[in-house]
Every structure is written in structure tokens, then in C-alpha cells.
Short mmCIF file of C-alpha atoms and ligand atoms in Angstrom, two decimals:
data_model
loop_
_atom_site.label_atom_id
_atom_site.label_comp_id
_atom_site.label_asym_id
_atom_site.label_seq_id
_atom_site.Cartn_x
_atom_site.Cartn_y
_atom_site.Cartn_z
CA UNK A 259 3.08 16.54 -3.73
CA UNK A 260 5.51 14.43 -1.71
CA UNK A 261 5.40 13.38 1.92
CA UNK A 262 7.77 11.77 4.37
CA UNK A 263 6.47 8.57 5.95
CA UNK A 264 8.33 9.39 9.15
CA UNK A 265 10.91 11.83 10.38
CA UNK A 266 13.55 9.17 9.61
CA UNK A 267 11.92 7.77 6.45
CA UNK A 268 11.99 8.26 2.71
CA UNK A 269 9.88 10.77 0.84
CA UNK A 270 7.04 9.29 -1.19
CA UNK A 271 4.36 10.66 -3.45
CA UNK A 272 1.13 11.52 -1.59
CA UNK A 273 -0.64 8.91 -3.74
CA UNK A 274 1.11 5.58 -4.34
CA UNK A 275 0.51 3.34 -7.36
CA UNK A 276 -0.11 -0.25 -6.28
CA UNK A 277 1.31 -2.77 -8.77
CA UNK A 278 -0.48 -5.91 -7.58
CA UNK A 279 -2.87 -5.86 -10.54
CA UNK A 280 -0.34 -4.90 -13.21
CA UNK A 281 0.70 -8.43 -14.09
CA UNK A 282 -0.65 -11.97 -13.87
CA UNK A 283 -2.93 -11.19 -10.91
CA UNK A 284 -4.68 -8.48 -12.87
CA UNK A 285 -4.62 -6.96 -16.32
CA UNK A 286 -1.37 -8.50 -17.56
CA UNK A 287 0.20 -5.32 -18.92
CA UNK A 288 2.79 -5.68 -21.65
CA UNK A 289 6.19 -4.13 -20.96
CA UNK A 290 5.29 -1.19 -23.19
CA UNK A 291 1.97 -0.69 -21.43
CA UNK A 292 3.75 -0.80 -18.07
CA UNK A 293 6.24 1.81 -19.33
CA UNK A 294 3.38 4.01 -20.47
CA UNK A 295 1.57 3.64 -17.14
CA UNK A 296 4.74 4.53 -15.23
CA UNK A 297 5.24 7.64 -17.42
CA UNK A 298 1.60 8.64 -17.00
CA UNK A 299 1.85 8.22 -13.23
CA UNK A 300 4.94 10.45 -13.15
CA UNK A 301 3.11 13.08 -15.21
CA UNK A 302 0.45 13.38 -12.48
CA UNK A 303 2.93 13.36 -9.58
CA UNK A 304 2.59 9.69 -8.60
CA UNK A 305 6.22 8.63 -8.27
CA UNK A 306 6.01 5.79 -5.74
CA UNK A 307 5.23 2.22 -6.82
CA UNK A 308 4.16 -0.51 -4.41
CA UNK A 309 5.27 -4.08 -5.11
CA UNK A 310 5.61 -7.39 -3.29
CA UNK A 311 7.77 -10.36 -4.20
CA UNK A 312 4.63 -12.53 -4.50
CA UNK A 313 2.59 -10.36 -6.90
CA UNK A 314 1.69 -12.28 -10.03
CA UNK A 315 3.03 -15.45 -8.40
CA UNK A 316 6.47 -13.85 -8.12
CA UNK A 317 6.44 -12.39 -11.67
CA UNK A 318 5.14 -8.79 -11.51
CA UNK A 319 8.36 -7.24 -10.20
CA UNK A 320 10.05 -8.69 -13.30
CA UNK A 321 7.55 -7.00 -15.60
CA UNK A 322 8.15 -3.66 -13.87
CA UNK A 323 11.92 -4.20 -14.01
CA UNK A 324 11.77 -4.70 -17.77
CA UNK A 325 9.80 -1.46 -18.05
CA UNK A 326 12.45 0.60 -16.21
CA UNK A 327 15.50 -1.36 -17.39
CA UNK A 328 18.59 0.76 -17.98
CA UNK A 329 16.73 4.03 -17.43
CA UNK A 330 18.85 5.41 -14.58
CA UNK A 331 17.32 8.87 -14.84
CA UNK A 332 13.88 7.33 -14.34
CA UNK A 333 15.04 5.24 -11.35
CA UNK A 334 16.13 8.42 -9.63
CA UNK A 335 12.68 9.95 -10.13
CA UNK A 336 10.74 7.05 -8.64
CA UNK A 337 10.54 5.29 -5.30
CA UNK A 338 10.16 1.52 -5.09
CA UNK A 339 8.47 -0.32 -2.25
CA UNK A 340 8.52 -4.09 -2.00
CA UNK A 341 7.50 -6.68 0.56
CA UNK A 342 8.64 -10.12 1.59
CA UNK A 343 7.88 -12.89 4.05
CA UNK A 344 4.98 -14.76 2.43
CA UNK A 345 5.76 -18.14 0.89
CA UNK A 346 3.10 -18.96 -1.67
CA UNK A 347 2.18 -22.31 -3.13
CA UNK A 348 2.73 -21.84 -6.86
CA UNK A 349 4.47 -23.70 -9.68
CA UNK A 350 7.04 -20.87 -9.51
CA UNK A 351 7.98 -22.04 -5.98
CA UNK A 352 7.75 -25.84 -6.18
CA UNK A 353 9.31 -26.28 -2.72
CA UNK A 354 6.45 -24.50 -0.94
CA UNK A 355 3.97 -27.15 0.25
CA UNK A 356 1.57 -24.86 2.11
CA UNK A 357 1.28 -21.09 2.28
CA UNK A 358 3.45 -19.99 5.18
CA UNK A 359 5.55 -17.09 6.40
CA UNK A 360 9.33 -16.82 6.69
CA UNK A 361 10.93 -13.86 8.40
CA UNK A 362 14.32 -15.40 9.03
CA UNK A 363 17.39 -13.30 8.27
CA UNK A 364 18.46 -15.55 5.41
CA UNK A 365 15.03 -15.52 3.79
CA UNK A 366 14.59 -11.73 4.02
CA UNK A 367 18.03 -11.01 2.55
CA UNK A 368 17.56 -13.55 -0.27
CA UNK A 369 14.10 -12.26 -1.06
CA UNK A 370 15.35 -8.66 -1.33
CA UNK A 371 18.22 -9.73 -3.55
CA UNK A 372 15.73 -11.44 -5.88
CA UNK A 373 13.44 -8.40 -5.87
CA UNK A 374 16.37 -6.15 -6.78
CA UNK A 375 17.32 -8.42 -9.67
CA UNK A 376 13.75 -8.59 -10.97
CA UNK A 377 13.14 -4.86 -10.57
CA UNK A 378 16.52 -4.19 -12.24
CA UNK A 379 17.56 -1.77 -9.55
CA UNK A 380 20.34 -1.50 -6.97
CA UNK A 381 18.10 -0.51 -4.08
CA UNK A 382 14.58 -0.46 -2.67
CA UNK A 383 13.40 2.76 -1.07
CA UNK A 384 11.29 0.80 1.39
CA UNK A 385 10.99 -2.85 2.38
CA UNK A 386 7.96 -4.11 4.29
CA UNK A 387 7.47 -7.38 6.12
CA UNK A 388 4.26 -8.36 4.32
CA UNK A 389 2.44 -10.12 7.15
CA UNK A 390 3.28 -10.67 10.82
CA UNK A 391 4.41 -14.23 11.44
CA UNK A 392 3.65 -15.85 14.79
CA UNK A 393 7.20 -17.21 14.56
CA UNK A 394 8.94 -13.91 13.80
CA UNK A 395 12.07 -13.24 15.77
CA UNK A 396 12.60 -9.48 15.97
CA UNK A 397 16.35 -9.93 16.53
CA UNK A 398 16.70 -11.76 13.22
CA UNK A 399 14.55 -9.29 11.31
CA UNK A 400 16.62 -6.43 12.77
CA UNK A 401 19.83 -8.18 11.71
CA UNK A 402 18.50 -8.64 8.17
CA UNK A 403 17.41 -4.99 7.97
CA UNK A 404 20.76 -3.76 9.31
CA UNK A 405 22.66 -5.88 6.79
CA UNK A 406 20.50 -4.70 3.86
CA UNK A 407 20.81 -1.07 4.92
CA UNK A 408 24.58 -1.25 5.42
CA UNK A 409 24.96 -2.64 1.89
CA UNK A 410 22.74 0.14 0.49
CA UNK A 411 20.20 -2.41 -0.78
CA UNK A 412 17.26 -0.98 1.17
CA UNK A 413 16.97 2.59 2.43
CA UNK A 414 14.10 2.24 4.92
CA UNK A 415 11.96 -0.45 6.53
CA UNK A 416 8.39 -0.94 7.61
CA UNK A 417 5.71 -3.55 8.08
CA UNK A 418 2.31 -4.44 6.72
CA UNK A 419 -0.79 -5.83 8.42
CA UNK A 420 0.89 -5.58 11.84
CA UNK A 421 -1.14 -5.08 15.01
CA UNK A 422 -0.08 -2.33 17.40
CA UNK A 423 1.77 -4.75 19.66
CA UNK A 424 3.52 -6.52 16.81
CA UNK A 425 4.64 -3.13 15.49
CA UNK A 426 5.80 -2.09 18.95
CA UNK A 427 7.80 -5.30 19.39
CA UNK A 428 9.72 -5.01 16.12
CA UNK A 429 10.10 -1.24 16.41
CA UNK A 430 11.91 -1.82 19.71
CA UNK A 431 14.64 -3.66 17.79
CA UNK A 432 14.80 -1.64 14.57
CA UNK A 433 13.15 1.66 13.54
CA UNK A 434 10.06 1.17 11.37
CA UNK A 435 8.76 3.96 9.15
CA UNK A 436 5.23 2.78 8.24
CA UNK A 437 2.55 0.14 8.65
CA UNK A 438 0.70 -0.64 5.40
CA UNK A 439 -2.81 -1.74 6.30
CA UNK A 440 -6.25 -2.15 4.80
CA UNK A 441 -8.42 0.94 5.36
CA UNK A 442 -11.65 1.97 3.65
CA UNK A 443 -15.21 2.86 4.61
CA UNK A 444 -15.77 -0.93 4.52
CA UNK A 445 -12.77 -1.67 6.73
CA UNK A 446 -12.87 0.50 9.82
CA UNK A 447 -10.81 -1.64 12.24
CA UNK A 448 -7.66 0.57 12.11
CA UNK A 449 -9.74 3.53 13.35
CA UNK A 450 -10.90 1.49 16.34
CA UNK A 451 -8.09 -0.88 17.29
CA UNK A 452 -5.40 1.71 17.93
CA UNK A 453 -3.40 1.13 14.73
CA UNK A 454 -3.89 4.67 13.46
CA UNK A 455 -3.46 6.14 16.96
CA UNK A 456 -0.11 4.39 17.11
CA UNK A 457 0.97 5.95 13.80
CA UNK A 458 0.21 9.40 15.21
CA UNK A 459 2.03 8.62 18.45
CA UNK A 460 5.09 7.35 16.58
CA UNK A 461 4.94 10.21 14.06
CA UNK A 462 4.76 7.84 11.11
CA UNK A 463 2.28 7.82 8.24
CA UNK A 464 0.18 4.72 7.59
CA UNK A 465 -0.16 3.45 4.02
CA UNK A 466 -3.64 2.22 3.12
CA UNK A 467 -4.46 -0.54 0.67
CA UNK A 468 -7.82 -1.63 -0.76
CA UNK A 469 -8.99 1.94 -0.18
CA UNK A 470 -11.84 1.32 -2.62
CA UNK A 471 -12.43 -2.14 -1.15
CA UNK A 472 -11.07 -3.86 -4.28
CA UNK A 473 -13.76 -2.20 -6.38
CA UNK A 474 -16.70 -3.27 -4.15
CA UNK A 475 -18.16 0.26 -4.25
CA UNK A 476 -18.64 -0.13 -8.01
CA UNK A 477 -20.09 -3.65 -7.97
CA UNK A 478 -23.16 -4.27 -10.14
CA UNK A 479 -24.94 -5.98 -7.24
CA UNK A 480 -23.61 -4.25 -4.11
CA UNK A 481 -24.37 -5.48 -0.59
CA UNK A 482 -26.53 -3.47 1.85
CA UNK A 483 -23.56 -1.81 3.54
CA UNK A 484 -22.13 -0.59 0.23
CA UNK A 485 -25.58 0.66 -0.84
CA UNK A 486 -25.82 2.73 2.38
CA UNK A 487 -22.29 4.15 1.99
CA UNK A 488 -22.74 4.89 -1.72
CA UNK A 489 -26.02 6.70 -1.09
CA UNK A 490 -24.28 9.15 1.25
CA UNK A 491 -21.05 9.36 -0.76
CA UNK A 492 -22.97 10.02 -3.99
CA UNK A 493 -24.91 12.78 -2.21
CA UNK A 494 -21.56 14.35 -1.27
CA UNK A 495 -20.24 13.80 -4.79
CA UNK A 496 -23.13 15.89 -6.09
CA UNK A 497 -22.48 18.61 -3.50
CA UNK A 498 -18.75 18.81 -4.40
CA UNK A 499 -19.45 18.33 -8.11
CA UNK A 500 -17.20 15.29 -8.14
CA UNK A 501 -17.32 11.48 -8.30
CA UNK A 502 -17.90 8.65 -5.84
CA UNK A 503 -14.28 7.38 -5.88
CA UNK A 504 -12.91 10.84 -5.12
CA UNK A 505 -15.25 11.29 -2.14
CA UNK A 506 -14.25 7.89 -0.75
CA UNK A 507 -10.54 8.74 -1.01
CA UNK A 508 -11.10 12.23 0.45
CA UNK A 509 -12.74 10.50 3.43
CA UNK A 510 -9.48 8.63 4.12
CA UNK A 511 -7.27 11.64 3.52
CA UNK A 512 -9.12 13.60 6.20
CA UNK A 513 -7.77 11.42 9.00
CA UNK A 514 -5.11 13.22 11.07
CA UNK A 515 -2.63 10.33 10.73
CA UNK A 516 -1.99 11.46 7.13
CA UNK A 517 -2.95 8.18 5.46
CA UNK A 518 -1.10 7.53 2.17
CA UNK A 519 -3.49 5.71 -0.21
CA UNK A 520 -2.04 2.90 -2.33
CA UNK A 521 -4.26 2.82 -5.40
CA UNK A 522 -4.95 -0.51 -7.09
CA UNK A 523 -6.37 0.62 -10.42
CA UNK A 524 -4.28 0.22 -13.55
CA UNK A 525 -6.25 2.97 -15.30
CA UNK A 526 -4.52 6.33 -15.19
CA UNK A 527 -7.86 8.21 -15.05
CA UNK A 528 -8.68 6.39 -11.80
CA UNK A 529 -5.22 7.05 -10.35
CA UNK A 530 -5.77 10.69 -11.34
CA UNK A 531 -9.05 10.58 -9.37
CA UNK A 532 -7.09 9.78 -6.23
CA UNK A 533 -4.77 12.72 -6.90
CA UNK A 534 -7.80 14.98 -7.44
CA UNK A 535 -9.30 13.75 -4.17
CA UNK A 536 -6.44 15.42 -2.28
CA UNK A 537 -8.09 18.77 -3.00
CA UNK A 538 -11.52 17.83 -1.64
CA UNK A 539 -12.14 18.84 1.96
CA UNK A 540 -15.30 17.23 3.31
CA UNK A 541 -16.57 18.55 6.63
CA UNK A 542 -16.41 16.63 9.90
CA UNK A 543 -20.18 16.04 9.76
CA UNK A 544 -19.86 14.67 6.23
CA UNK A 545 -17.07 12.34 7.41
CA UNK A 546 -19.40 11.04 10.11
CA UNK A 547 -22.21 10.57 7.56
CA UNK A 548 -20.04 7.99 5.77
CA UNK A 549 -18.97 6.45 9.10
CA UNK A 550 -22.61 6.15 10.19
CA UNK A 551 -23.60 4.63 6.84
CA UNK A 552 -20.84 2.06 7.20
CA UNK A 553 -21.65 1.16 10.82
CA UNK A 554 -25.39 1.19 10.18
CA UNK A 555 -25.92 3.33 13.29
CA UNK A 556 -24.94 6.72 14.59
CA UNK A 557 -22.00 7.20 16.95
CA UNK A 558 -23.06 7.09 20.63
N1 NAP B 49 0.07 -4.92 2.10
C1 NAP B 49 -0.87 -5.77 1.73
O1 NAP B 49 -1.11 -6.80 2.37
C2 NAP B 49 -1.66 -5.44 0.49
C3 NAP B 49 -2.83 -6.18 0.20
C4 NAP B 49 -3.53 -5.84 -0.96
C5 NAP B 49 -3.08 -4.81 -1.77
N2 NAP B 49 -1.94 -4.12 -1.47
C6 NAP B 49 -1.45 -3.01 -2.33
O2 NAP B 49 -2.48 -2.07 -2.47
C7 NAP B 49 -2.79 -1.86 -3.84
C8 NAP B 49 -4.27 -1.61 -3.99
O3 NAP B 49 -5.00 -2.70 -3.49
P1 NAP B 49 -6.37 -3.16 -4.14
O4 NAP B 49 -6.16 -3.48 -5.57
O5 NAP B 49 -6.95 -4.20 -3.25
O6 NAP B 49 -7.18 -1.82 -3.95
P2 NAP B 49 -8.34 -0.98 -4.56
O7 NAP B 49 -7.72 0.25 -5.13
O8 NAP B 49 -9.35 -0.86 -3.47
O9 NAP B 49 -9.02 -1.85 -5.71
C9 NAP B 49 -8.61 -1.90 -7.03
C10 NAP B 49 -9.73 -2.53 -7.83
O10 NAP B 49 -10.85 -1.65 -7.81
C11 NAP B 49 -11.23 -1.33 -9.13
N3 NAP B 49 -11.57 0.10 -9.18
C12 NAP B 49 -10.86 1.11 -8.67
N4 NAP B 49 -11.47 2.30 -8.91
C13 NAP B 49 -12.59 2.00 -9.58
C14 NAP B 49 -13.63 2.79 -10.09
N5 NAP B 49 -13.62 4.12 -9.97
N6 NAP B 49 -14.62 2.17 -10.75
C15 NAP B 49 -14.63 0.84 -10.88
N7 NAP B 49 -13.64 0.02 -10.39
C16 NAP B 49 -12.64 0.60 -9.75
C17 NAP B 49 -9.99 -1.57 -9.97
O11 NAP B 49 -10.35 -1.86 -11.32
P3 NAP B 49 -9.53 -1.18 -12.53
O12 NAP B 49 -8.12 -1.68 -12.45
O13 NAP B 49 -10.29 -1.68 -13.71
O14 NAP B 49 -9.65 0.30 -12.37
C18 NAP B 49 -9.33 -2.74 -9.27
O15 NAP B 49 -9.91 -3.97 -9.71
C19 NAP B 49 -2.27 -3.12 -4.54
O16 NAP B 49 -1.95 -2.87 -5.91
C20 NAP B 49 -1.05 -3.43 -3.74
O17 NAP B 49 0.03 -2.63 -4.17
C21 NAP B 49 -1.24 -4.41 -0.34
#
């Protein structure tokens, strides 16, 4: 099942595969394993892959690129997202003295060109500014986006981790198609701070990362909040004859903004779980049971 992120944006799979853990920052897949995971994702309808220049200390895009190298038919079947703007301190970037942000026109264009080379592709379907910089100049970002679009190097643009006002500012200069943000039963801010309301108002779909709170729901020694949430979610899992992870994803999917989950697991069975979760329809009361468990109190 595919969805448009906005009336002007690309079409993506309803579930997105996050690639942050594919390389050095995670399970260190071999090129063949990455190829196999990509094929398996396609088999279950997950055709969109989420990258960032920095993943694996600037190496994971390269791994993915080797896995799709020369396969033009495959490139046409998938959608590639990448991000830029964070400058990490790493031996791979010896000139970076502290972690900082750069959203200048020159930096954005150069970063995309490097991502394209590493991913072995001519274009990105979507480019996100990874984090809002206090120094960002929306004019410059708009110029970079316009240049990249006119050269066919990026089809659409968005942001990540932007507040409502930061989104509004940049969107005034250049049309944005999504805001990729952290959302899970352990991270409720977007429900309360207007971020999701803004997506509805703008008719764009949010993308959600860390939807399973980086695996916290499956920790061997979970904190009190997770214990409360899991108690309720497991109760629902029994009712729907399903599993905890699927209930937690179905909880996100229920939101009217049409959240697109970006799944961090590198195990196809767990990515499949997210796809399966699309079919589960918990009731409003059940949604509030998880909300209440997370907040530790009932809504007023
Ligand atoms: N825009 C941003 O600033 C930003 C920030 C962070 C991430 N992201 C994107 O979002 C994606 C997902 O983020 P994330 O990795 O933080 O999210 P996540 O999906 O909440 O967490 C993934 C972790 O949870 C574990 N896990 C998942 N399902 C599990 C289950 N059923 N049982 C046990 N463990 C389970 C995974 O282990 P296994 O691999 O062993 O299954 C993995 O270690 C990333 O790959 C990246 O593309 C974006």
C-alpha cells in the first residue's frame, strides 16, 4: 500500500524501512545481506528506505549503494530518502571539531551530491534537513532546494525534528512535504505541541521514527512507564490475537494525521509486523488506555 506524503509530494510505502541500523551503527550487514533485506522488504510492500548522510559515521549509504548498484529496474521500484545538515565528529570527517549543524546552500548541495554518489543513484525521492539549526537561513535552504530540484537531483523536500514554527518559517520560502519526528507511546510531545495538528492543517503526512522507542518496550528490565504501557498493550494483543509490537504500531496508525512509521529493525519478520499492524483497528477507548498508561493518569 502506497501513500502520498502531501498533495505535492512523492508516493511512499505506508511502512518505511529505516536504514540507520543496517551498517556500522547497528548490525553491520554485508552487501549481500543488505541486498537480501531490500528484496525481502519489496516482497512485503515496503519500498521506501530512510537514510541520512551521517548513518554509520557517513558509511551506511555506501553499503546500500553497493547493494543496489547497477540495478536500474530496482531503483525504479524503490524510493530513497536521505537527510543532511548534521556535522559529526568522526575520523571520517577530520575537519569537524564539535558536532554542529550546517544548512548553508553550499553544504546542502555538496552533501546531496555525496549521498547520490554513495547510494549509486541519480536522484533522491526526498531530502530532509535532519535537525533545525538556530543559524538556518530559509532563503539559502530554499535556494539549495531549488537548485537540486532543477537539476533533477532531488524530487521533494522536507524536514526532521522541526517545531511548528520552524516548519512554518521554512515552508514560507519553499514547499515542504513532511516532518520526520519521534513519536511513540513513550514520546507523546507531537500529540500535544501542535506538530501533528500542523501536519493535518498543511495536508502533509508526518513520518515517525523510534516508533518502538528504540526497542525499549522489549527491554529485559523495563522502567515503570514501559511496564504500565506493556501491561495494557499486551492485554490488547491478547484480545486481537496479535503481538505487542503490532499493537504499538497500530496505536500510531490510528492518528488522523496518517503517520508513516519508519521502522528501525533489520529483521524482516519485525518489519512484516509493522505491515501487519496496518490491518489492526483498535477502538478509541483502547487508544486512550495506552495514552493513560503512558501518562500515568487519565485524561481530564
Ligand atoms: N530523523 C531522525 O532524527 C531520526 C532519528 C532516529 C531514527 N531515524 C530513522 O528511524 C528509523 C527507526 O529508528 P529507531 O531505530 O530508533 O526505531 P525503532 O524501530 O523504535 O527501534 C529499533 C530497535 O528496536 C529493536 N526492536 C524493534 N522491534 C523489536 C521487537 N519486536 N522486539 C525486540 N526488539 C525490537 C530493534 O532490534 P532488531 O534490529 O534486533 O529488531 C532495533 O534495535 C532509523 O532506522 C532511521 O531511519 C530518524
